[in-house]
Coordinates of C-alpha atoms in Angstrom, one line a residue:
Chain U
M173 CA 16.7 107.5 95.9
E174 CA 16.9 104.4 98.1
K175 CA 13.9 103.0 96.3
S176 CA 15.3 103.2 92.8
I177 CA 18.6 101.7 93.9
K178 CA 16.8 98.9 95.7
R179 CA 15.6 97.4 92.4
Y180 CA 19.2 96.8 91.5
V181 CA 20.0 94.7 94.5
L182 CA 21.0 91.6 92.4
F183 CA 23.2 93.6 90.1
F184 CA 25.2 95.1 93.0
T185 CA 25.4 92.3 95.4
L186 CA 24.9 89.0 93.6
P187 CA 28.5 88.1 92.5
T188 CA 30.0 88.9 95.9
L189 CA 27.2 87.3 97.8
L190 CA 27.3 84.0 95.9
A191 CA 31.1 83.7 96.4
F192 CA 30.8 84.7 100.0
A193 CA 28.0 82.3 100.7
A194 CA 29.6 79.4 98.9
L195 CA 33.1 79.9 100.1
F196 CA 32.7 81.4 103.5
V197 CA 29.2 80.9 105.0
V198 CA 28.7 77.3 103.9
P199 CA 32.2 76.1 104.8
F200 CA 31.9 77.9 108.2
A201 CA 28.6 76.3 109.1
L202 CA 29.7 72.9 107.7
G203 CA 32.9 73.2 109.8
I204 CA 30.9 73.7 113.0
Y205 CA 28.7 70.7 112.2
L206 CA 31.6 68.5 111.3
S207 CA 33.3 69.2 114.5
F208 CA 30.6 67.1 116.2
T209 CA 31.0 64.2 113.8
E210 CA 33.5 61.6 112.8
F211 CA 34.4 61.8 109.1
T212 CA 37.0 61.3 106.4
T213 CA 35.1 63.0 103.6
V214 CA 32.1 65.3 104.2
N215 CA 29.6 62.6 103.1
D216 CA 30.4 59.9 105.7
A217 CA 30.0 62.0 108.8
T218 CA 28.5 60.3 111.8
W219 CA 27.4 62.3 114.9
V220 CA 29.7 61.8 117.9
G221 CA 28.6 64.8 120.1
L222 CA 31.4 66.4 122.1
S223 CA 33.9 63.6 121.8
N224 CA 36.1 65.4 119.3
Y225 CA 36.4 68.3 121.7
G226 CA 37.4 66.0 124.5
K227 CA 40.0 64.4 122.3
A228 CA 41.3 67.7 121.2
F229 CA 41.9 69.0 124.7
A230 CA 43.4 65.7 125.8
N231 CA 45.8 65.8 122.9
P232 CA 49.3 66.8 124.2
D233 CA 50.2 68.3 120.8
F234 CA 47.3 70.6 121.0
Q235 CA 48.0 71.6 124.6
N236 CA 51.6 72.3 123.7
A237 CA 50.5 74.4 120.6
L238 CA 48.1 76.4 122.8
W239 CA 50.8 77.2 125.3
F240 CA 53.4 77.8 122.7
T241 CA 51.1 80.2 120.7
S242 CA 50.1 82.1 123.9
K243 CA 53.7 82.6 124.9
F244 CA 54.7 83.6 121.4
T245 CA 51.9 86.0 121.1
V246 CA 52.6 87.8 124.4
V247 CA 56.3 88.1 123.7
S248 CA 56.0 89.2 120.1
I249 CA 53.3 91.8 120.9
I250 CA 55.8 93.4 123.4
T251 CA 58.9 93.2 121.2
V252 CA 57.2 94.4 118.0
N253 CA 55.3 97.3 119.6
V254 CA 58.0 98.6 121.9
L255 CA 60.6 98.6 119.2
A256 CA 58.2 100.0 116.6
F257 CA 57.1 102.8 118.9
L258 CA 60.7 103.7 119.8
L259 CA 61.7 103.9 116.1
A260 CA 58.6 106.0 115.4
L261 CA 59.5 108.4 118.2
L262 CA 63.0 108.8 116.9
L263 CA 61.9 109.1 113.3
T264 CA 59.5 111.8 114.0
R265 CA 62.2 113.8 115.8
G266 CA 64.8 114.0 113.1
R267 CA 63.8 115.4 109.8
K268 CA 66.4 114.0 107.5
G269 CA 65.7 110.8 105.6
T270 CA 62.4 110.0 107.3
N271 CA 60.9 108.7 104.1
L272 CA 64.0 106.6 103.2
F273 CA 64.0 104.9 106.7
R274 CA 60.2 104.4 106.7
T275 CA 60.5 102.7 103.3
A276 CA 63.3 100.4 104.4
F277 CA 61.9 99.3 107.7
F278 CA 58.6 98.5 106.0
M279 CA 60.1 96.3 103.3
P280 CA 60.1 92.9 105.1
N281 CA 56.4 93.1 105.3
L282 CA 55.9 92.6 101.7
I283 CA 58.0 89.4 101.6
G284 CA 55.9 86.2 101.9
G285 CA 55.9 84.1 105.1
I286 CA 57.5 81.1 103.4
V287 CA 60.3 83.2 102.0
L288 CA 60.8 84.9 105.4
G289 CA 61.0 81.5 107.1
Y290 CA 63.8 80.3 104.9
I291 CA 65.7 83.6 105.1
W292 CA 65.8 83.4 108.9
Q293 CA 66.5 79.7 108.9
L294 CA 69.7 80.4 107.0
I295 CA 70.8 83.2 109.3
L296 CA 69.8 81.7 112.7
N297 CA 71.3 78.3 111.8
G298 CA 74.5 80.1 110.6
I299 CA 74.8 81.7 114.1
L300 CA 73.8 78.6 116.0
Y301 CA 76.2 76.5 114.0
R302 CA 79.1 78.1 115.9
Y303 CA 77.6 76.7 119.1
E304 CA 77.2 73.3 117.4
V305 CA 73.4 73.3 117.5
T306 CA 70.6 74.1 115.0
L307 CA 67.2 75.8 115.2
T308 CA 65.5 72.5 115.6
F309 CA 67.8 71.2 118.3
D310 CA 65.7 72.6 121.1
A311 CA 62.2 74.3 121.2
K312 CA 63.6 77.4 122.7
Y313 CA 65.7 78.2 119.6
G314 CA 62.6 77.8 117.4
F315 CA 60.6 80.0 119.8
W316 CA 63.1 82.9 119.8
G317 CA 63.7 82.4 116.1
L318 CA 60.0 83.0 115.5
V319 CA 60.0 86.0 117.7
I320 CA 62.9 87.5 115.8
L321 CA 61.3 86.7 112.5
M322 CA 58.0 88.2 113.6
S323 CA 59.6 91.3 114.9
W324 CA 61.6 91.8 111.7
Q325 CA 58.5 91.4 109.7
M326 CA 56.0 93.5 111.7
I327 CA 58.1 96.3 113.2
G328 CA 58.0 98.4 110.0
Y329 CA 54.3 98.0 109.6
M330 CA 53.5 99.1 113.2
M331 CA 56.1 101.8 113.0
V332 CA 54.3 103.3 110.0
I333 CA 51.0 103.4 111.9
Y334 CA 52.7 104.9 115.0
I335 CA 54.4 107.6 112.9
A336 CA 51.0 108.5 111.3
G337 CA 49.6 108.8 114.8
I338 CA 52.4 110.9 116.2
Q339 CA 52.4 113.2 113.2
S340 CA 48.7 113.9 113.7
I341 CA 49.2 115.3 117.2
P342 CA 48.8 119.1 117.2
K343 CA 52.2 120.8 117.6
D344 CA 51.0 123.3 120.3
L345 CA 50.5 120.4 122.7
F346 CA 54.2 119.7 122.6
E347 CA 54.9 123.5 123.0
V348 CA 52.6 123.6 126.1
A349 CA 54.5 120.6 127.5
K350 CA 57.8 122.4 126.9
I351 CA 56.7 125.6 128.5
E352 CA 55.4 123.8 131.6
G353 CA 58.9 122.2 131.9
A354 CA 58.1 118.7 131.0
D355 CA 61.2 116.6 130.1
R356 CA 61.3 114.3 127.1
W357 CA 60.0 111.3 129.0
A358 CA 57.2 113.2 130.6
T359 CA 56.1 114.5 127.3
V360 CA 56.0 111.0 125.8
R361 CA 54.1 109.7 128.8
H362 CA 51.6 112.5 129.2
V363 CA 51.2 113.8 125.6
T364 CA 52.3 111.4 123.0
I365 CA 51.0 108.1 124.4
P366 CA 47.5 109.4 125.4
M367 CA 47.1 111.2 122.1
I368 CA 47.9 108.1 120.0
M369 CA 45.7 105.6 121.8
P370 CA 43.8 104.7 118.6
A371 CA 47.1 103.8 116.9
I372 CA 48.1 101.7 120.0
T373 CA 44.8 99.9 119.9
I374 CA 45.1 99.0 116.3
C375 CA 48.8 98.0 116.5
L376 CA 48.2 95.7 119.5
F377 CA 45.2 94.2 117.7
L378 CA 47.1 93.6 114.4
T379 CA 50.2 92.2 116.2
M380 CA 48.0 89.9 118.3
I381 CA 45.9 88.6 115.4
N382 CA 48.9 88.0 113.2
S383 CA 50.8 86.2 116.0
L384 CA 47.9 83.9 116.9
K385 CA 47.3 83.0 113.2
L386 CA 50.9 82.5 112.2
F387 CA 51.3 79.6 109.8
D388 CA 53.7 80.0 106.8
Q389 CA 56.6 81.3 108.9
N390 CA 56.2 78.5 111.4
L391 CA 56.1 75.9 108.6
A392 CA 59.1 77.2 106.8
L393 CA 61.3 78.0 109.9
T394 CA 60.9 74.9 112.0
A395 CA 57.9 73.0 110.6
G396 CA 57.2 72.3 114.3
A397 CA 60.5 70.5 115.0
P398 CA 61.8 69.1 117.3
S399 CA 58.9 66.6 117.5
K400 CA 56.1 69.2 117.1
E401 CA 57.3 71.2 120.1
T402 CA 57.4 74.4 118.1
A403 CA 54.1 73.9 116.2
M404 CA 51.7 76.7 116.8
L405 CA 47.9 76.3 116.7
A406 CA 47.5 76.8 112.9
L407 CA 50.2 74.3 112.1
D408 CA 48.9 71.8 114.7
I409 CA 45.4 71.9 113.2
Y410 CA 46.9 71.5 109.7
N411 CA 48.9 68.5 110.9
T412 CA 45.9 66.9 112.5
F413 CA 43.9 67.2 109.3
Y414 CA 46.4 66.2 106.8
G415 CA 48.9 64.2 108.8
T416 CA 46.8 62.1 111.1
P417 CA 44.3 59.8 109.3
G418 CA 41.1 59.3 111.2
F419 CA 41.5 62.5 113.2
E420 CA 39.7 64.9 110.8
G421 CA 36.9 65.4 113.3
V422 CA 39.4 66.2 116.0
G423 CA 41.1 68.6 113.6
Q424 CA 37.8 70.4 113.0
A425 CA 37.1 70.6 116.7
K426 CA 40.5 72.1 117.3
A427 CA 39.8 74.6 114.5
V428 CA 36.5 75.6 116.2
V429 CA 38.3 76.1 119.5
F430 CA 40.9 78.2 117.6
F431 CA 38.2 80.3 116.0
V432 CA 36.4 80.9 119.4
L433 CA 39.8 81.8 121.0
V434 CA 40.7 84.3 118.3
A435 CA 37.2 85.8 118.3
L436 CA 37.0 86.2 122.1
I437 CA 40.5 87.7 122.4
S438 CA 39.9 90.2 119.6
M439 CA 36.5 91.3 121.2
I440 CA 38.0 91.7 124.6
Q441 CA 41.1 93.6 123.4
L442 CA 39.1 95.9 121.2
S443 CA 36.6 96.7 124.0
I444 CA 39.3 97.4 126.6
T445 CA 41.4 99.7 124.5
R446 CA 38.4 101.4 122.9
R447 CA 37.2 102.3 126.4
R448 CA 40.6 103.8 127.2
E449 CA 40.4 105.9 124.0
V450 CA 37.1 107.4 125.1
E451 CA 38.4 108.4 128.5
Q452 CA 41.3 110.3 127.1
Chain Q
M82 CA 69.6 126.1 114.8
Q83 CA 73.1 124.7 115.0
R84 CA 72.1 122.2 117.7
E85 CA 69.2 121.0 115.7
T86 CA 71.4 120.2 112.7
V87 CA 73.8 118.3 114.9
R88 CA 70.9 116.3 116.4
D89 CA 69.4 115.7 112.9
N90 CA 72.7 114.4 111.6
T91 CA 73.3 112.1 114.6
I92 CA 69.8 110.6 114.2
F93 CA 70.4 110.2 110.5
V94 CA 73.7 108.3 111.0
L95 CA 72.2 106.2 113.7
F96 CA 69.4 105.2 111.4
L97 CA 71.7 104.5 108.5
V98 CA 73.4 101.9 110.7
L99 CA 70.1 100.5 112.0
M100 CA 68.8 100.2 108.4
A101 CA 71.9 98.4 107.3
V102 CA 71.4 95.9 110.1
F103 CA 67.7 95.6 109.4
L104 CA 68.2 94.9 105.7
S105 CA 71.2 92.6 106.1
P106 CA 69.1 89.4 106.0
I107 CA 68.2 90.1 102.4
L108 CA 71.7 90.9 101.5
I109 CA 73.0 87.7 103.1
V110 CA 70.6 85.6 101.0
L111 CA 71.7 87.5 97.8
M112 CA 75.4 86.9 98.7
N113 CA 74.8 83.2 99.4
S114 CA 73.0 82.7 96.1
F115 CA 76.4 82.9 94.4
K116 CA 78.1 80.4 96.6
G117 CA 78.4 76.6 96.1
K118 CA 75.7 74.6 97.9
F119 CA 78.1 73.0 100.3
F120 CA 79.6 76.3 101.5
I121 CA 76.3 77.9 102.5
S122 CA 75.3 76.2 105.7
D123 CA 78.6 76.4 107.6
A124 CA 79.6 79.9 106.8
P125 CA 76.6 81.9 105.6
F126 CA 78.2 85.2 106.6
K127 CA 81.3 85.0 104.5
L128 CA 81.6 86.7 101.2
P129 CA 82.0 84.4 98.2
D130 CA 85.7 83.8 97.3
S131 CA 87.5 81.9 94.6
T132 CA 86.6 78.5 96.0
T133 CA 83.0 79.2 97.0
Y134 CA 81.9 81.4 94.1
V135 CA 79.9 79.5 91.5
G136 CA 78.4 82.3 89.3
L137 CA 74.8 81.6 88.2
E138 CA 74.9 77.9 88.7
N139 CA 72.4 78.0 91.6
Y140 CA 70.0 80.1 89.5
I141 CA 70.2 77.7 86.6
S142 CA 69.6 74.6 88.7
G143 CA 67.0 76.3 90.9
L144 CA 65.0 77.5 87.9
E145 CA 65.0 73.9 86.5
K146 CA 64.1 72.2 89.8
T147 CA 61.2 74.6 90.7
G148 CA 59.9 75.7 87.4
F149 CA 60.2 79.2 88.9
L150 CA 59.2 81.0 85.7
N151 CA 55.9 79.2 85.5
A152 CA 55.3 79.8 89.2
F153 CA 56.0 83.5 88.7
G154 CA 53.4 83.6 85.8
M155 CA 50.9 81.6 87.9
S156 CA 51.4 83.9 90.9
L157 CA 51.0 87.0 88.7
L158 CA 47.9 85.6 86.9
I159 CA 46.1 84.6 90.2
T160 CA 47.0 87.8 92.0
V161 CA 46.1 90.2 89.2
L162 CA 42.8 88.5 88.4
S163 CA 41.7 88.1 92.0
V164 CA 42.5 91.7 93.0
L165 CA 40.6 93.0 89.9
V166 CA 37.6 90.9 90.8
I167 CA 37.7 91.9 94.4
V168 CA 38.2 95.6 93.8
W169 CA 35.3 95.5 91.2
F170 CA 32.6 93.5 92.9
T171 CA 33.1 94.3 96.6
S172 CA 32.9 98.1 95.8
M173 CA 29.5 97.6 94.3
T174 CA 28.3 95.4 97.2
A175 CA 29.7 97.8 99.8
W176 CA 28.2 100.8 98.2
Y177 CA 24.8 99.1 98.0
I178 CA 24.7 97.9 101.5
T179 CA 25.8 101.3 102.8
R180 CA 23.3 103.3 100.9
V181 CA 20.3 101.0 101.2
K182 CA 19.4 100.3 104.8
T183 CA 17.3 97.2 105.3
G184 CA 17.5 94.2 107.6
F185 CA 19.1 92.3 104.8
T186 CA 21.9 94.8 104.2
K187 CA 22.5 95.2 107.9
S188 CA 22.9 91.5 108.5
L189 CA 25.0 91.2 105.4
Y190 CA 27.4 93.9 106.7
F191 CA 27.6 92.1 110.1
A192 CA 28.4 88.8 108.3
F193 CA 31.2 90.4 106.3
V194 CA 32.8 92.0 109.4
F195 CA 32.4 88.7 111.3
S196 CA 34.2 86.8 108.5
M197 CA 37.3 89.0 109.1
I198 CA 38.1 87.5 112.4
V199 CA 37.6 83.9 111.4
P200 CA 41.0 82.1 111.0
F201 CA 41.6 80.2 107.8
Q202 CA 41.9 76.9 109.6
M203 CA 38.3 77.1 110.6
V204 CA 37.2 76.7 107.0
M205 CA 40.4 75.1 105.6
F206 CA 38.9 71.6 105.1
T207 CA 35.3 72.5 104.2
M208 CA 36.3 75.3 101.8
T209 CA 38.6 72.9 100.0
K210 CA 35.7 70.4 99.7
V211 CA 33.3 73.0 98.4
A212 CA 35.9 74.3 95.9
N213 CA 36.2 70.7 94.7
V214 CA 32.5 70.2 94.3
L215 CA 32.0 73.5 92.5
H216 CA 35.1 72.8 90.2
L217 CA 36.9 75.8 91.5
D218 CA 40.0 73.9 92.1
N219 CA 42.0 75.5 89.3
P220 CA 43.9 78.7 88.7
L221 CA 40.7 80.5 87.5
G222 CA 38.4 79.1 90.1
I223 CA 40.7 80.2 92.9
V224 CA 39.9 83.8 91.9
I225 CA 36.3 83.2 93.0
I226 CA 37.6 81.7 96.2
Y227 CA 39.6 84.8 96.9
L228 CA 36.5 86.9 96.3
G229 CA 34.5 84.8 98.7
F230 CA 37.0 84.6 101.5
G231 CA 38.5 88.1 101.0
A232 CA 35.2 89.9 100.7
G233 CA 34.9 90.7 104.4
L234 CA 37.9 93.1 104.7
S235 CA 37.3 94.8 101.3
V236 CA 33.6 95.4 101.9
F237 CA 34.4 96.7 105.3
L238 CA 37.0 99.2 104.0
Y239 CA 34.8 100.4 101.2
S240 CA 31.8 100.8 103.5
G241 CA 33.7 103.0 105.9
F242 CA 34.7 105.2 103.0
V243 CA 31.3 105.4 101.4
K244 CA 29.9 106.6 104.7
S245 CA 32.1 109.6 104.5
I246 CA 30.9 110.6 101.0
P247 CA 27.9 113.1 101.0
V248 CA 24.9 111.4 99.5
E249 CA 23.9 114.7 97.7
I250 CA 26.1 114.1 94.7
E251 CA 24.5 110.8 94.0
E252 CA 21.0 112.2 94.6
A253 CA 21.7 115.0 92.1
V254 CA 22.7 112.5 89.4
M255 CA 19.7 110.4 90.1
M256 CA 17.4 113.5 89.8
D257 CA 18.8 114.1 86.3
G258 CA 17.5 110.7 85.4
G259 CA 20.6 108.5 85.6
N260 CA 20.1 104.9 86.6
P261 CA 22.0 103.5 89.6
R262 CA 24.1 101.2 87.4
Q263 CA 25.6 104.0 85.3
M264 CA 25.7 106.3 88.2
F265 CA 27.8 103.9 90.2
F266 CA 30.5 103.5 87.5
R267 CA 30.5 107.1 86.3
V268 CA 30.2 109.0 89.6
V269 CA 30.7 106.8 92.6
F270 CA 33.6 104.5 91.5
P271 CA 35.9 107.4 90.6
I272 CA 35.3 108.9 94.1
L273 CA 36.2 105.6 95.6
K274 CA 39.6 105.5 93.9
P275 CA 41.7 106.2 97.0
I276 CA 40.1 103.4 99.0
A277 CA 40.1 101.1 95.9
I278 CA 43.9 101.5 95.8
T279 CA 44.1 100.6 99.5
V280 CA 41.9 97.6 99.0
A281 CA 44.0 96.5 96.0
I282 CA 47.3 96.9 97.9
L283 CA 46.2 94.9 101.0
N284 CA 44.8 92.2 98.7
V285 CA 48.0 92.0 96.6
M286 CA 50.1 91.6 99.7
W287 CA 47.9 88.8 100.9
I288 CA 47.3 86.9 97.7
W289 CA 50.8 87.1 96.2
N290 CA 52.3 85.7 99.4
D291 CA 49.5 83.2 100.2
Y292 CA 50.7 79.6 100.6
L293 CA 48.1 77.4 102.1
L294 CA 45.0 78.2 100.2
P295 CA 46.4 77.7 96.7
Y296 CA 48.3 74.6 97.9
L297 CA 45.2 73.0 99.3
V298 CA 42.9 74.0 96.5
I299 CA 45.0 73.5 93.4
G300 CA 47.8 71.4 94.8
T301 CA 51.2 71.3 93.2
E302 CA 50.0 70.8 89.6
Y303 CA 50.1 74.6 89.1
K304 CA 52.6 76.1 91.6
T305 CA 52.7 79.7 92.8
I306 CA 56.0 81.1 94.0
P307 CA 55.5 80.2 97.7
I308 CA 54.5 76.7 96.8
A309 CA 57.5 76.3 94.4
I310 CA 59.8 77.4 97.2
Q311 CA 58.3 75.2 99.8
Y312 CA 58.5 72.3 97.3
L313 CA 62.3 72.7 97.1
R314 CA 62.5 71.5 100.6
G315 CA 60.9 68.3 99.4
G316 CA 59.6 65.4 101.5
Y317 CA 62.9 63.8 102.4
G318 CA 66.7 64.3 101.9
S319 CA 68.6 67.5 102.3
I320 CA 67.7 70.8 100.7
D321 CA 69.8 72.1 97.9
M322 CA 70.8 75.3 99.7
G323 CA 72.3 76.9 96.6
A324 CA 69.1 76.5 94.6
M325 CA 67.1 77.7 97.7
M326 CA 69.2 80.9 98.0
A327 CA 68.8 81.6 94.3
M328 CA 65.1 81.1 94.4
L329 CA 64.6 83.2 97.5
T330 CA 66.5 86.0 95.8
L331 CA 64.2 85.6 92.7
A332 CA 61.2 85.7 94.9
I333 CA 62.3 88.9 96.7
V334 CA 63.3 90.9 93.6
P335 CA 59.9 91.4 92.1
V336 CA 58.5 92.3 95.4
V337 CA 61.2 94.9 96.0
I338 CA 60.7 96.4 92.5
F339 CA 56.9 96.6 93.0
Y340 CA 57.5 98.2 96.3
L341 CA 59.9 100.8 95.1
F342 CA 57.4 101.9 92.4
C343 CA 54.3 101.9 94.6
Q344 CA 56.0 102.7 97.9
R345 CA 53.9 105.9 98.6
Y346 CA 50.6 104.2 97.9
I347 CA 51.5 101.1 99.8
I348 CA 52.4 102.9 103.0
E349 CA 49.4 105.3 102.7
G350 CA 47.2 102.3 102.0
V351 CA 48.4 100.4 104.9
V352 CA 47.9 103.3 107.3
A353 CA 44.4 104.0 105.8
G354 CA 43.6 100.2 106.1
A355 CA 44.8 100.1 109.7
V356 CA 42.8 103.1 110.8
K357 CA 39.7 101.7 109.3
G358 CA 40.4 98.2 110.5

């Protein structure tokens, strides 16, 4: 059968392949090349070796964005997953209204990042106003604002995945735990958590990737203010490209560093948690 | 039995309260969309009263300022076309590279998976340039950009599903003298329906809400909803908070309606997508 399908290779793959090659492969390769050059348009690139990378790492905005993004990612992974898991545990215990609550908690996830940013800007500024400050008064407000926004957006998504995981655990495992006298906490620790390791893997992964790449929410909520202190990596790269003439090469070098960082962390995270899954 | 009912009811009430708190941000935006623009920033949590209530004034000025209706049409056009194109073409590609095992298809699969972890900023500048050169910097061209940049995830999801379909059905059809082209659309594609729905949902959620790609590629000549809203903030001066609240409400309403209709598919799709991802 393979042989007769093979003749249709162009019919099946050509449209996707052309689009993928032109709009991903070429831009990706060109992006790596340009990170070693100085340019304002693609045509006037001159080779400068590693100097863009040197400038990128020496740039205080980039250092701040790296640090801010790392802190944000760690904190939001914890808040999102702990709360999502607790909600999932409770929702799989009661039987009334499970669907209603699942639907409601998931809803923020469908609202776009720009809209989410302005919703929370209104609310957080409304609260902070009583203390006579605003979201952009100090970087710490922007930081916690982003954490709250991210938690609101992602908790429902992760909760839905945790619920699916918990519901797929065979019921007799819980009965055995009960007969052996395990209390609620022991059951969660020794039955639920080990049994849903695949869900934990994927939830940690998704939260991490989404936190590292956050852009729209960041732009709408604080746009980096005060003075770029709350700009995350994606926003800092955007600002370097489109707000700092003559720094396009540095922007591209930052983007390559960003890519390598995201790729490395995803590989490491996936291999660690996948290994744990196998042991269970 | 009795104790379980009591426990069920307690959890139910607890969750009702939690849900109200959780959804309150949306209600606060809705409430403020009916208040005068000078009354929103200082007291966003107060209900509109006789001095602050302005009726539909914010909606009228917001629609004028943003061209929201055009933006809505633009978002709808781009999303529907892109998702159709993605669902159609990536299913064909994924089926082919899963069924035909050569060095070429294996490296192709690897390239698609690889593209999933590449952040947009990595190709932000160069993709915009390529789109320019190829004259894809318009509302129809952007459909092809979404196919190119979104192919990775969709091919990956389809491939995982194709692997789980026994190849015997396809072989039987081929024995009866069908050609692969007809066979794909008559036999394989209908089997792919559940994963096609997942692919469609994940892409709708992404493309409908996407801000940066359409902004960089087609600029503000044709605005989508996220661009129209970001545009309200403007370059300088203060934001018209009234118009902003009204436009946020209008941006949320279609999403909520869409969600309530397709809720089951969306949640199932997200779970299926997550497990595969």
